[in-house]
């Protein structure tokens, strides 16, 4: 399930695809009529088109769009424009600010600082190119005896650099604040969810303690009382078995209550963590079961429910493969964090090669299972805002693949 894009962002992208190109086209016509030459006009038009494409793709590929837009801006900085120092003052250059905003808000955390560094470097490049052109124009004006042109050209690069720097820093600052706000909102939502879970666990514990534990205690007491009062050995033995069974159930119930009382950090597997994923995969490997884990891209933060769903899905995929497929068997676990492929989610895949085929029907000791594990995994993924696909593999033995998409913290 893909989250809905920000309506404000959609409006800005729409403007960048309609009004802004028209204004840029008008200025390009002015450049052509002013005798700027065909080649500069074509270069500027191409760079402007690249900026618009980058803005359109920034929602799905913020890093790639930002790198592309930065390259286009570097080209514009080196092309002179009548009335201004360079092509960076075209209306289409506003697309760079949109892409910069997007990569700071929705890109990997490592790109927050990089976006500012690239922006400041771009301002320096633009100012340097403008200063070189201004000095060349001043030298030409002095040779022609035009002192006024020299005075006018001396302050223009400084003014343009100040305006560009202010725009870059302002957009970066607002975007960083927006990202922080979204992360706080995600953290608050995760905290509310955890509070609700603790409340639910407490309610379940009360019900188990007040109803079931009490009833089992009564069963033990009544069975013991009846056993003492009977004179038939068979009946006494049956009542003793009833009492022993009730005691065993009561002990198991008390163990469950201790787990429900424990905080998540002390409950072991109750709240699984990504940190335990390598150990989980390693524990499933044997000489006849080759199990591998690969992670691609830089890890990003996951909401608590999404993290739990991811680990439980991997656990269920490994369990199903080992339980239902005869060795030798290869199982691959692949976690894709690459923001270029999906800026708002992580993708996980558990696949097996089919091994030596399904286990024999008489191998019931291994194949035994309730059949509810996969359904529970799907419920966890769906509850976390993700999607799960189960498909048959392409091997002759008939391998299976579990593919899930889970949202990351700060997803739009």
PDB file of C-alpha atoms in Angstrom, residues 273-285 291-294 311 314-315:
ATOM      1  CA  UNK A 273      14.056  -6.429  16.551  1.00  0.00           C
ATOM      2  CA  UNK A 274      15.983  -6.014  13.317  1.00  0.00           C
ATOM      3  CA  UNK A 275      19.173  -6.449  15.321  1.00  0.00           C
ATOM      4  CA  UNK A 276      18.230 -10.089  15.836  1.00  0.00           C
ATOM      5  CA  UNK A 277      17.639 -10.789  12.136  1.00  0.00           C
ATOM      6  CA  UNK A 278      21.154 -12.139  11.372  1.00  0.00           C
ATOM      7  CA  UNK A 279      20.984 -14.502  14.354  1.00  0.00           C
ATOM      8  CA  UNK A 280      17.511 -15.658  13.303  1.00  0.00           C
ATOM      9  CA  UNK A 281      18.761 -16.517   9.811  1.00  0.00           C
ATOM     10  CA  UNK A 282      21.955 -18.130  11.094  1.00  0.00           C
ATOM     11  CA  UNK A 283      19.996 -20.352  13.478  1.00  0.00           C
ATOM     12  CA  UNK A 284      18.034 -21.820  10.558  1.00  0.00           C
ATOM     13  CA  UNK A 285      21.139 -22.901   8.634  1.00  0.00           C
ATOM     14  CA  UNK A 291      20.168 -19.924   4.429  1.00  0.00           C
ATOM     15  CA  UNK A 292      21.519 -16.499   3.444  1.00  0.00           C
ATOM     16  CA  UNK A 293      20.675 -12.921   4.412  1.00  0.00           C
ATOM     17  CA  UNK A 294      21.462  -9.903   2.214  1.00  0.00           C
ATOM     18  CA  UNK A 311      11.115 -10.004  11.549  1.00  0.00           C
ATOM     19  CA  UNK A 314      11.200 -13.718   7.897  1.00  0.00           C
ATOM     20  CA  UNK A 315      10.721 -16.144  10.778  1.00  0.00           C
TER      21      UNK A 315
END
